Coordinates of N, CA and C in Angstrom, one line a residue:
Chain I
D1 N 132.0 130.6 52.4 CA 133.3 131.0 53.0 C 133.2 130.9 54.5
T2 N 132.6 129.9 55.1 CA 132.5 129.7 56.5 C 133.9 129.5 57.1
A3 N 134.2 130.1 58.2 CA 135.5 130.1 58.8 C 135.9 128.7 59.3
V4 N 135.0 128.1 60.1 CA 135.3 126.7 60.6 C 134.0 125.9 60.2
S5 N 134.2 124.8 59.5 CA 133.1 124.0 59.0 C 133.3 122.6 59.5
Q6 N 132.1 121.9 59.7 CA 132.1 120.5 60.1 C 131.1 119.8 59.3
T7 N 131.4 118.5 59.0 CA 130.5 117.6 58.4 C 130.6 116.2 59.1
P8 N 129.4 115.5 59.2 CA 128.1 116.0 58.9 C 127.5 116.9 60.0
K9 N 126.4 117.5 59.8 CA 125.8 118.3 60.9 C 125.0 117.4 61.8
Y10 N 124.4 116.4 61.3 CA 123.7 115.4 62.1 C 124.2 114.0 61.8
L11 N 124.3 113.2 62.9 CA 124.7 111.8 62.7 C 123.9 110.9 63.6
V12 N 123.1 110.0 63.1 CA 122.3 109.1 63.9 C 122.8 107.7 63.5
T13 N 123.2 106.9 64.5 CA 123.8 105.6 64.2 C 123.5 104.6 65.3
Q14 N 123.8 103.4 65.0 CA 123.6 102.3 66.0 C 124.8 102.1 66.9
M15 N 124.6 101.7 68.1 CA 125.7 101.3 69.0 C 126.6 100.3 68.3
G16 N 127.9 100.4 68.5 CA 128.8 99.5 68.0 C 129.4 99.9 66.6
N17 N 128.7 100.8 66.0 CA 129.2 101.3 64.7 C 130.4 102.2 64.8
D18 N 131.1 102.4 63.7 CA 132.3 103.3 63.6 C 131.9 104.5 62.7
K19 N 132.2 105.7 63.2 CA 131.8 106.9 62.4 C 132.9 107.9 62.5
S20 N 132.9 108.9 61.5 CA 133.9 109.9 61.4 C 133.2 111.3 61.3
I21 N 133.8 112.3 61.9 CA 133.4 113.7 61.7 C 134.6 114.4 61.2
K22 N 134.3 115.3 60.2 CA 135.4 116.1 59.6 C 135.3 117.6 59.9
C23 N 136.4 118.2 60.0 CA 136.5 119.6 60.3 C 137.5 120.3 59.5
E24 N 137.2 121.5 59.0 CA 138.1 122.3 58.2 C 138.0 123.8 58.6
Q25 N 139.1 124.4 58.6 CA 139.1 125.9 58.9 C 139.9 126.6 57.8
N26 N 139.4 127.7 57.4 CA 140.1 128.5 56.3 C 140.6 129.8 56.9
L27 N 140.9 129.8 58.2 CA 141.4 131.1 58.8 C 142.9 131.2 58.8
G28 N 143.5 130.1 58.4 CA 145.0 130.1 58.4 C 145.5 129.9 59.8
H29 N 144.7 129.3 60.7 CA 145.1 129.1 62.1 C 146.0 127.8 62.2
D30 N 146.9 127.8 63.2 CA 147.8 126.7 63.4 C 147.2 125.7 64.4
T31 N 146.2 126.0 65.2 CA 145.8 125.1 66.2 C 144.3 124.8 66.0
M32 N 144.0 123.5 66.2 CA 142.6 123.1 66.1 C 142.2 122.2 67.3
Y33 N 140.9 122.1 67.6 CA 140.5 121.5 68.8 C 139.2 120.6 68.5
W34 N 139.0 119.6 69.3 CA 137.7 119.0 69.4 C 137.2 119.1 70.8
Y35 N 135.9 119.5 70.9 CA 135.2 119.6 72.2 C 134.0 118.7 72.1
K36 N 133.6 118.2 73.3 CA 132.3 117.5 73.4 C 131.4 118.3 74.3
Q37 N 130.1 118.5 73.9 CA 129.1 119.2 74.7 C 128.0 118.2 75.0
D38 N 127.9 117.9 76.2 CA 126.8 116.9 76.6 C 125.5 117.5 76.8
S39 N 124.5 116.7 77.2 CA 123.1 117.2 77.3 C 123.0 118.3 78.3
K40 N 123.9 118.4 79.3 CA 123.9 119.5 80.3 C 124.6 120.7 79.8
K41 N 125.0 120.7 78.6 CA 125.7 121.8 77.9 C 127.2 122.0 78.4
F42 N 127.7 121.1 79.1 CA 129.1 121.2 79.5 C 130.0 121.1 78.3
L43 N 130.9 122.0 78.2 CA 131.9 122.1 77.1 C 133.2 121.5 77.5
K44 N 133.6 120.4 77.0 CA 134.8 119.7 77.5 C 135.8 119.5 76.4
I45 N 137.0 119.9 76.6 CA 138.0 119.7 75.5 C 138.4 118.3 75.5
M46 N 138.5 117.8 74.2 CA 139.0 116.4 74.0 C 140.4 116.3 73.5
F47 N 140.7 117.0 72.5 CA 142.0 117.0 71.8 C 142.3 118.4 71.3
S48 N 143.6 118.7 71.2 CA 144.1 119.8 70.4 C 145.3 119.4 69.6
Y49 N 145.4 120.0 68.4 CA 146.5 119.8 67.5 C 147.1 121.2 67.1
N50 N 148.4 121.2 67.0 CA 149.1 122.4 66.6 C 150.0 122.0 65.4
N51 N 149.8 122.6 64.2 CA 150.5 122.2 63.1 C 150.7 120.7 62.9
K52 N 149.5 120.0 63.0 CA 149.4 118.6 62.8 C 149.9 117.7 63.9
E53 N 150.4 118.4 65.0 CA 151.0 117.6 66.1 C 150.0 117.6 67.3
L54 N 149.8 116.4 67.8 CA 148.9 116.3 69.0 C 149.5 117.0 70.2
I55 N 148.7 117.9 70.8 CA 149.1 118.6 71.9 C 148.4 118.2 73.2
I56 N 147.1 118.1 73.1 CA 146.3 117.7 74.3 C 145.4 116.5 73.9
N57 N 145.4 115.6 74.9 CA 144.5 114.4 74.8 C 144.0 114.3 76.2
E58 N 142.7 114.8 76.4 CA 142.2 114.9 77.8 C 141.5 113.6 78.2
T59 N 142.3 112.6 78.5 CA 141.8 111.3 79.0 C 140.6 110.9 78.3
V60 N 140.6 110.9 77.0 CA 139.5 110.5 76.1 C 139.7 109.0 75.8
P61 N 138.7 108.2 75.9 CA 138.8 106.7 75.5 C 139.5 106.5 74.2
N62 N 140.3 105.5 74.1 CA 141.1 105.3 72.8 C 140.2 104.9 71.7
R63 N 138.9 104.8 71.9 CA 137.9 104.6 70.8 C 137.9 105.8 69.9
F64 N 138.3 107.0 70.5 CA 138.3 108.2 69.8 C 139.7 108.4 69.2
S65 N 139.8 108.6 67.9 CA 141.1 108.8 67.3 C 141.1 110.0 66.4
P66 N 141.7 111.1 66.8 CA 141.8 112.3 65.9 C 142.9 112.1 64.9
K67 N 142.7 112.9 63.8 CA 143.8 112.8 62.8 C 143.8 114.2 62.1
S68 N 145.0 114.7 61.9 CA 145.2 116.0 61.3 C 146.1 115.8 60.0
P69 N 145.4 115.7 58.9 CA 146.3 115.5 57.6 C 147.1 116.8 57.3
D70 N 146.5 117.9 57.6 CA 147.3 119.2 57.5 C 146.7 120.2 58.5
K71 N 147.3 121.3 58.6 CA 146.9 122.2 59.7 C 145.5 122.8 59.5
A72 N 144.9 122.7 58.4 CA 143.6 123.2 58.1 C 142.5 122.2 58.4
H73 N 142.9 121.0 58.7 CA 141.9 119.9 58.8 C 142.2 119.1 60.1
L74 N 141.1 118.8 60.8 CA 141.2 117.9 62.0 C 139.9 117.0 62.0
N75 N 140.1 115.7 61.8 CA 139.0 114.8 61.8 C 139.0 114.0 63.0
L76 N 137.8 113.5 63.3 CA 137.6 112.6 64.5 C 136.9 111.3 64.2
H77 N 137.6 110.2 64.4 CA 137.0 108.9 64.1 C 136.7 108.3 65.5
I78 N 135.5 107.7 65.5 CA 135.0 107.1 66.7 C 134.7 105.6 66.4
N79 N 135.3 104.7 67.1 CA 135.1 103.3 67.0 C 134.1 102.8 68.0
S80 N 133.4 101.7 67.7 CA 132.5 101.0 68.6 C 131.7 102.0 69.4
L81 N 130.9 102.8 68.8 CA 130.1 103.8 69.4 C 129.2 103.3 70.5
E82 N 129.1 104.1 71.6 CA 128.4 103.7 72.8 C 127.3 104.8 73.0
L83 N 126.3 104.4 73.8 CA 125.2 105.4 74.0 C 125.7 106.7 74.6
G84 N 126.7 106.6 75.5 CA 127.2 107.8 76.2 C 128.0 108.7 75.2
D85 N 128.2 108.3 74.0 CA 128.9 109.1 73.1 C 127.9 110.1 72.4
S86 N 126.6 110.0 72.7 CA 125.7 110.9 72.1 C 125.9 112.3 72.7
A87 N 126.1 113.3 71.9 CA 126.5 114.6 72.3 C 126.6 115.5 71.1
V88 N 126.9 116.8 71.3 CA 127.3 117.6 70.2 C 128.8 117.8 70.2
Y89 N 129.4 117.5 69.1 CA 130.9 117.6 69.0 C 131.2 118.9 68.2
F90 N 132.0 119.8 68.9 CA 132.4 121.0 68.2 C 133.9 121.0 67.9
C91 N 134.2 121.4 66.7 CA 135.6 121.6 66.3 C 135.8 123.1 66.5
A92 N 137.0 123.5 66.8 CA 137.4 124.9 67.0 C 138.8 125.1 66.5
S93 N 139.2 126.4 66.2 CA 140.5 126.7 65.8 C 141.0 128.0 66.5
S94 N 142.3 128.2 66.6 CA 142.8 129.4 67.1 C 144.1 129.7 66.3
Q95 N 144.5 131.0 66.3 CA 145.7 131.4 65.6 C 146.9 130.6 66.0
D96 N 147.0 130.4 67.3 CA 148.2 129.7 67.8 C 147.9 128.9 69.0
L97 N 148.9 128.2 69.5 CA 148.7 127.5 70.7 C 148.7 128.4 71.9
G98 N 148.0 128.0 72.9 CA 148.1 128.9 74.1 C 146.7 129.2 74.6
G99 N 146.6 129.3 75.9 CA 145.3 129.6 76.5 C 144.8 131.0 76.3
Q100 N 145.5 131.9 75.7 CA 145.1 133.2 75.5 C 144.6 133.5 74.1
E101 N 144.5 132.5 73.3 CA 144.0 132.7 71.9 C 142.5 132.6 71.8
T102 N 141.9 133.5 71.0 CA 140.5 133.4 70.8 C 140.2 132.1 70.0
Q103 N 139.2 131.4 70.4 CA 138.9 130.1 69.7 C 137.6 130.4 68.9
Y104 N 137.6 129.9 67.6 CA 136.5 130.0 66.7 C 135.9 128.6 66.5
F105 N 134.6 128.5 66.8 CA 134.0 127.2 66.8 C 133.3 126.9 65.5
G106 N 133.3 125.7 65.1 CA 132.4 125.2 64.0 C 131.0 125.1 64.5
P107 N 130.1 124.8 63.5 CA 128.7 124.7 63.8 C 128.2 123.5 64.7
G108 N 129.1 122.6 64.9 CA 128.8 121.4 65.7 C 128.2 120.2 64.9
T109 N 128.5 119.0 65.4 CA 127.9 117.8 64.8 C 127.1 117.1 65.9
R110 N 125.8 117.0 65.6 CA 125.0 116.4 66.6 C 124.9 114.9 66.4
L111 N 125.5 114.1 67.4 CA 125.6 112.7 67.2 C 124.6 112.0 68.2
L112 N 123.8 111.1 67.6 CA 122.9 110.4 68.4 C 123.2 108.9 68.2
V113 N 123.5 108.2 69.3 CA 123.7 106.8 69.2 C 122.5 106.0 69.8
L114 N 122.0 105.1 69.0 CA 120.8 104.4 69.4 C 121.1 103.0 69.8
Chain L
G1 N 142.8 119.8 90.3 CA 143.1 120.3 88.9 C 142.5 121.6 88.7
E2 N 142.6 122.1 87.4 CA 142.1 123.4 87.1 C 140.5 123.3 87.0
N3 N 139.9 124.3 87.5 CA 138.4 124.3 87.6 C 137.9 125.7 87.5
V4 N 136.7 125.8 86.9 CA 136.0 127.1 86.8 C 134.6 126.8 87.3
E5 N 134.2 127.5 88.3 CA 132.8 127.4 88.8 C 132.0 128.6 88.3
Q6 N 130.8 128.4 87.9 CA 129.9 129.4 87.3 C 128.6 129.4 87.9
H7 N 128.1 130.6 88.2 CA 126.7 130.8 88.9 C 126.0 132.0 88.4
P8 N 124.7 132.0 88.2 CA 123.9 130.9 88.5 C 123.8 130.0 87.2
S9 N 123.2 128.8 87.3 CA 123.1 128.0 86.2 C 121.9 128.4 85.3
T10 N 120.9 129.1 85.9 CA 119.8 129.7 85.1 C 119.5 131.0 85.6
L11 N 119.1 131.9 84.7 CA 118.9 133.3 85.1 C 117.7 133.8 84.3
S12 N 116.7 134.3 84.9 CA 115.6 134.9 84.1 C 115.4 136.3 84.5
V13 N 115.4 137.2 83.6 CA 115.2 138.6 83.8 C 114.2 139.2 82.9
Q14 N 113.6 140.4 83.3 CA 112.7 141.1 82.4 C 113.5 142.0 81.5
E15 N 113.0 142.1 80.3 CA 113.6 143.0 79.3 C 113.9 144.3 79.9
G16 N 115.1 144.8 79.7 CA 115.5 146.1 80.2 C 116.3 146.0 81.6
D17 N 116.1 144.9 82.3 CA 116.8 144.7 83.5 C 118.3 144.3 83.2
S18 N 119.1 144.3 84.3 CA 120.5 143.9 84.2 C 120.6 142.4 84.6
A19 N 121.7 141.8 84.0 CA 122.0 140.4 84.4 C 123.5 140.3 84.7
V20 N 123.7 139.5 85.8 CA 125.1 139.3 86.2 C 125.4 137.9 86.4
I21 N 126.5 137.4 85.8 CA 126.9 136.0 85.9 C 128.3 136.0 86.5
K22 N 128.5 135.1 87.4 CA 129.8 135.1 88.2 C 130.5 133.8 88.0
C23 N 131.9 134.0 88.0 CA 132.7 132.8 87.8 C 133.9 132.9 88.8
T24 N 134.3 131.7 89.3 CA 135.5 131.6 90.1 C 136.4 130.6 89.5
Y25 N 137.7 130.9 89.5 CA 138.7 130.0 88.9 C 139.7 129.5 90.0
S26 N 140.4 128.5 89.7 CA 141.3 127.9 90.7 C 142.7 128.1 90.4
D27 N 143.1 128.3 89.1 CA 144.5 128.4 88.8 C 145.0 129.9 88.9
S28 N 145.8 130.2 89.9 CA 146.2 131.5 90.1 C 147.2 132.0 89.0
A29 N 147.6 131.1 88.2 CA 148.5 131.5 87.1 C 147.7 132.0 85.9
S30 N 146.4 131.9 85.9 CA 145.6 132.3 84.8 C 145.6 133.8 84.6
N31 N 145.7 134.2 83.4 CA 145.7 135.7 83.1 C 144.7 136.1 82.0
Y32 N 143.9 135.2 81.5 CA 143.0 135.5 80.4 C 141.7 134.9 80.7
F33 N 140.6 135.7 80.5 CA 139.3 135.2 80.9 C 138.3 135.7 79.8
P34 N 138.0 134.8 78.9 CA 137.0 135.1 77.9 C 135.6 134.7 78.3
W35 N 134.6 135.3 77.6 CA 133.2 134.9 77.8 C 132.6 134.6 76.4
Y36 N 132.0 133.4 76.3 CA 131.4 133.0 75.1 C 129.8 132.9 75.2
K37 N 129.2 133.2 74.1 CA 127.7 133.2 74.1 C 127.3 132.1 73.1
Q38 N 126.4 131.2 73.5 CA 125.9 130.2 72.6 C 124.4 130.3 72.5
E39 N 123.9 130.7 71.4 CA 122.4 130.7 71.2 C 122.0 129.3 70.9
L40 N 120.7 129.1 71.1 CA 120.1 127.7 70.9 C 120.4 127.1 69.6
G41 N 121.1 126.0 69.6 CA 121.4 125.3 68.4 C 122.6 125.8 67.6
K42 N 123.2 126.8 68.2 CA 124.3 127.4 67.5 C 125.7 127.2 68.1
R43 N 126.7 127.7 67.5 CA 128.1 127.5 68.1 C 128.4 128.6 69.1
P44 N 129.3 128.3 70.1 CA 129.7 129.3 71.0 C 130.5 130.4 70.3
Q45 N 130.3 131.6 70.7 CA 131.1 132.7 70.0 C 131.6 133.7 71.1
L46 N 132.8 134.1 71.0 CA 133.4 135.1 71.9 C 132.6 136.4 71.9
I47 N 132.3 136.9 73.1 CA 131.6 138.2 73.1 C 132.5 139.3 73.8
I48 N 133.3 138.9 74.8 CA 134.2 139.8 75.4 C 135.2 139.0 76.2
D49 N 136.4 139.6 76.4 CA 137.4 138.9 77.2 C 138.1 140.0 78.0
I50 N 138.8 139.5 79.0 CA 139.6 140.4 79.9 C 140.9 139.7 80.3
R51 N 142.0 140.6 80.3 CA 143.3 140.0 80.8 C 143.6 140.6 82.1
S52 N 144.5 140.0 82.8 CA 144.7 140.2 84.2 C 145.3 141.6 84.5
N53 N 145.7 142.3 83.5 CA 146.3 143.6 83.7 C 145.3 144.8 83.9
V54 N 144.0 144.4 83.7 CA 142.9 145.4 83.9 C 141.9 144.8 84.8
G55 N 141.1 145.6 85.5 CA 140.1 145.2 86.4 C 138.7 145.2 85.8
E56 N 138.5 145.9 84.7 CA 137.2 146.0 84.1 C 137.4 146.3 82.6
K57 N 136.4 145.8 81.8 CA 136.4 146.1 80.4 C 135.0 146.2 79.9
K58 N 134.7 147.2 79.1 CA 133.3 147.4 78.7 C 133.2 147.4 77.2
D59 N 132.1 146.9 76.7 CA 131.8 147.0 75.2 C 130.3 147.1 75.1
Q60 N 129.8 148.4 74.9 CA 128.4 148.7 74.8 C 127.7 148.2 76.0
R61 N 126.8 147.3 75.9 CA 125.9 146.9 77.0 C 126.6 145.8 77.9
I62 N 127.7 145.3 77.5 CA 128.3 144.2 78.2 C 129.6 144.7 78.9
A63 N 129.9 144.2 80.0 CA 131.1 144.5 80.7 C 131.6 143.3 81.5
V64 N 132.9 143.2 81.7 CA 133.4 142.2 82.5 C 134.3 142.8 83.6
T65 N 134.2 142.2 84.8 CA 135.1 142.7 85.9 C 135.9 141.5 86.4
L66 N 137.1 141.8 86.9 CA 138.0 140.8 87.3 C 138.6 141.2 88.7
N67 N 138.6 140.2 89.6 CA 139.2 140.4 90.9 C 140.2 139.3 91.0
K68 N 141.5 139.5 90.7 CA 142.5 138.5 90.7 C 142.8 138.0 92.1
T69 N 142.7 138.8 93.1 CA 143.0 138.4 94.5 C 142.0 137.3 94.9
A70 N 140.7 137.6 94.6 CA 139.7 136.6 95.0 C 139.5 135.6 93.9
K71 N 140.1 135.7 92.8 CA 140.0 134.7 91.7 C 138.5 134.7 91.2
H72 N 137.9 135.9 91.1 CA 136.5 136.0 90.6 C 136.5 136.8 89.4
F73 N 135.6 136.5 88.5 CA 135.3 137.5 87.4 C 133.8 137.4 87.0
S74 N 133.3 138.4 86.5 CA 131.8 138.5 86.3 C 131.5 139.1 85.0
L75 N 130.4 138.7 84.4 CA 129.8 139.3 83.2 C 128.6 140.1 83.6
H76 N 128.5 141.4 83.1 CA 127.4 142.2 83.4 C 126.8 142.6 82.1
I77 N 125.5 142.4 81.9 CA 124.7 142.8 80.8 C 123.7 143.8 81.2
T78 N 123.7 145.0 80.7 CA 122.7 146.0 81.0 C 121.7 146.1 79.9
E79 N 120.5 146.7 80.3 CA 119.4 146.9 79.4 C 119.2 145.6 78.5
T80 N 119.0 144.5 79.2 CA 118.8 143.3 78.4 C 117.7 143.3 77.4
Q81 N 118.0 142.5 76.3 CA 117.0 142.4 75.2 C 116.7 141.0 75.0
P82 N 115.6 140.6 74.3 CA 115.3 139.2 74.1 C 116.4 138.5 73.3
E83 N 117.1 139.2 72.5 CA 118.2 138.6 71.7 C 119.4 138.2 72.6
D84 N 119.4 138.7 73.8 CA 120.5 138.3 74.7 C 120.2 136.9 75.3
S85 N 119.1 136.4 75.1 CA 118.7 135.0 75.6 C 119.7 134.0 75.0
A86 N 120.4 133.2 75.8 CA 121.4 132.3 75.3 C 122.0 131.6 76.5
V87 N 122.9 130.7 76.2 CA 123.8 130.1 77.3 C 125.1 130.9 77.2
Y88 N 125.6 131.4 78.4 CA 126.8 132.1 78.5 C 127.8 131.2 79.2
F89 N 129.0 131.1 78.7 CA 130.1 130.4 79.3 C 131.3 131.3 79.6
C90 N 131.7 131.2 80.9 CA 133.0 131.9 81.2 C 134.1 130.8 81.0
A91 N 135.3 131.3 80.9 CA 136.5 130.4 80.7 C 137.7 131.0 81.3
S92 N 138.6 130.2 81.7 CA 139.9 130.8 82.1 C 141.0 130.0 81.4
E93 N 142.1 130.7 81.3 CA 143.3 130.2 80.6 C 144.0 129.1 81.4
A94 N 144.3 128.0 80.7 CA 145.2 127.0 81.3 C 146.3 126.7 80.3
T95 N 147.2 125.8 80.6 CA 148.3 125.5 79.7 C 147.7 125.0 78.4
N96 N 147.9 125.8 77.3 CA 147.5 125.5 75.9 C 146.0 125.2 75.8
K97 N 145.2 125.6 76.7 CA 143.7 125.4 76.5 C 142.9 126.4 77.3
L98 N 141.6 126.3 77.1 CA 140.7 127.0 78.0 C 139.9 126.0 78.9
I99 N 139.7 126.4 80.1 CA 138.8 125.7 81.0 C 137.5 126.4 81.0
F100 N 136.4 125.8 80.6 CA 135.1 126.4 80.5 C 134.3 126.2 81.8
G101 N 133.5 127.2 82.2 CA 132.6 127.1 83.2 C 131.4 126.2 82.7
T102 N 130.5 126.0 83.7 CA 129.4 125.0 83.4 C 128.2 125.7 82.6
G103 N 128.3 127.0 82.4 CA 127.3 127.7 81.6 C 126.1 128.2 82.4
T104 N 125.6 129.4 81.9 CA 124.4 130.0 82.5 C 123.4 130.2 81.4
L105 N 122.2 129.6 81.6 CA 121.1 129.9 80.6 C 120.4 131.1 81.0
L106 N 120.5 132.2 80.2 CA 119.9 133.5 80.4 C 118.6 133.5 79.6
A107 N 117.5 133.8 80.3 CA 116.3 134.0 79.5 C 115.8 135.4 79.8
V108 N 115.6 136.2 78.7 CA 115.1 137.6 78.9 C 113.7 137.6 78.5
Q109 N 112.8 137.9 79.4 CA 111.4 137.9 79.2 C 110.9 139.2 78.6
P110 N 110.2 139.2 77.5 CA 109.8 140.5 76.9 C 108.7 141.1 77.7

């Protein structure tokens, strides 16, 4: 009964491949996010969705395409993977939209591009 | 643009000592400042937050102070224990998102 879950936990792949990461939350929240945490531990928001609608796209390359089939799920598809995409990707959710909402993070997906 | 500076980047203390982490934000419209703790290999988790209508908030061994005039806020951990060792992130409210600081790696030496 994990609140925010992600799959897979680890992903090792070759440059140029396409991969997807899935996220699900069972908290009944309306808003979901994708963050990238690089090797220096910087946490950078990539996207946010509210009730399946894209709210934030933080100048992420269009090789990254999020998709929210319903408000409990937010997936991230990455095309033509590059070495610089290696990072930990965290999904998060919050009750509602807004900068004052507590965000609950998933366990992270560790992506390594070779 | 919106920015949150966090210092120090690393902090090593002896068990039982206090630790202080400081952040400065740029957006004067921000009214909400959470702190997240991330243990090694784990997810970030909220440990305490403060809103702009108060200057200080305390929860057992952790406290946060806010100076809106100077746009500073700080995390104070007293009587540190080895399990406090982690990366701590401050954040400030922006439009529909949080802006995170660069993180502080706290090491508590037994």
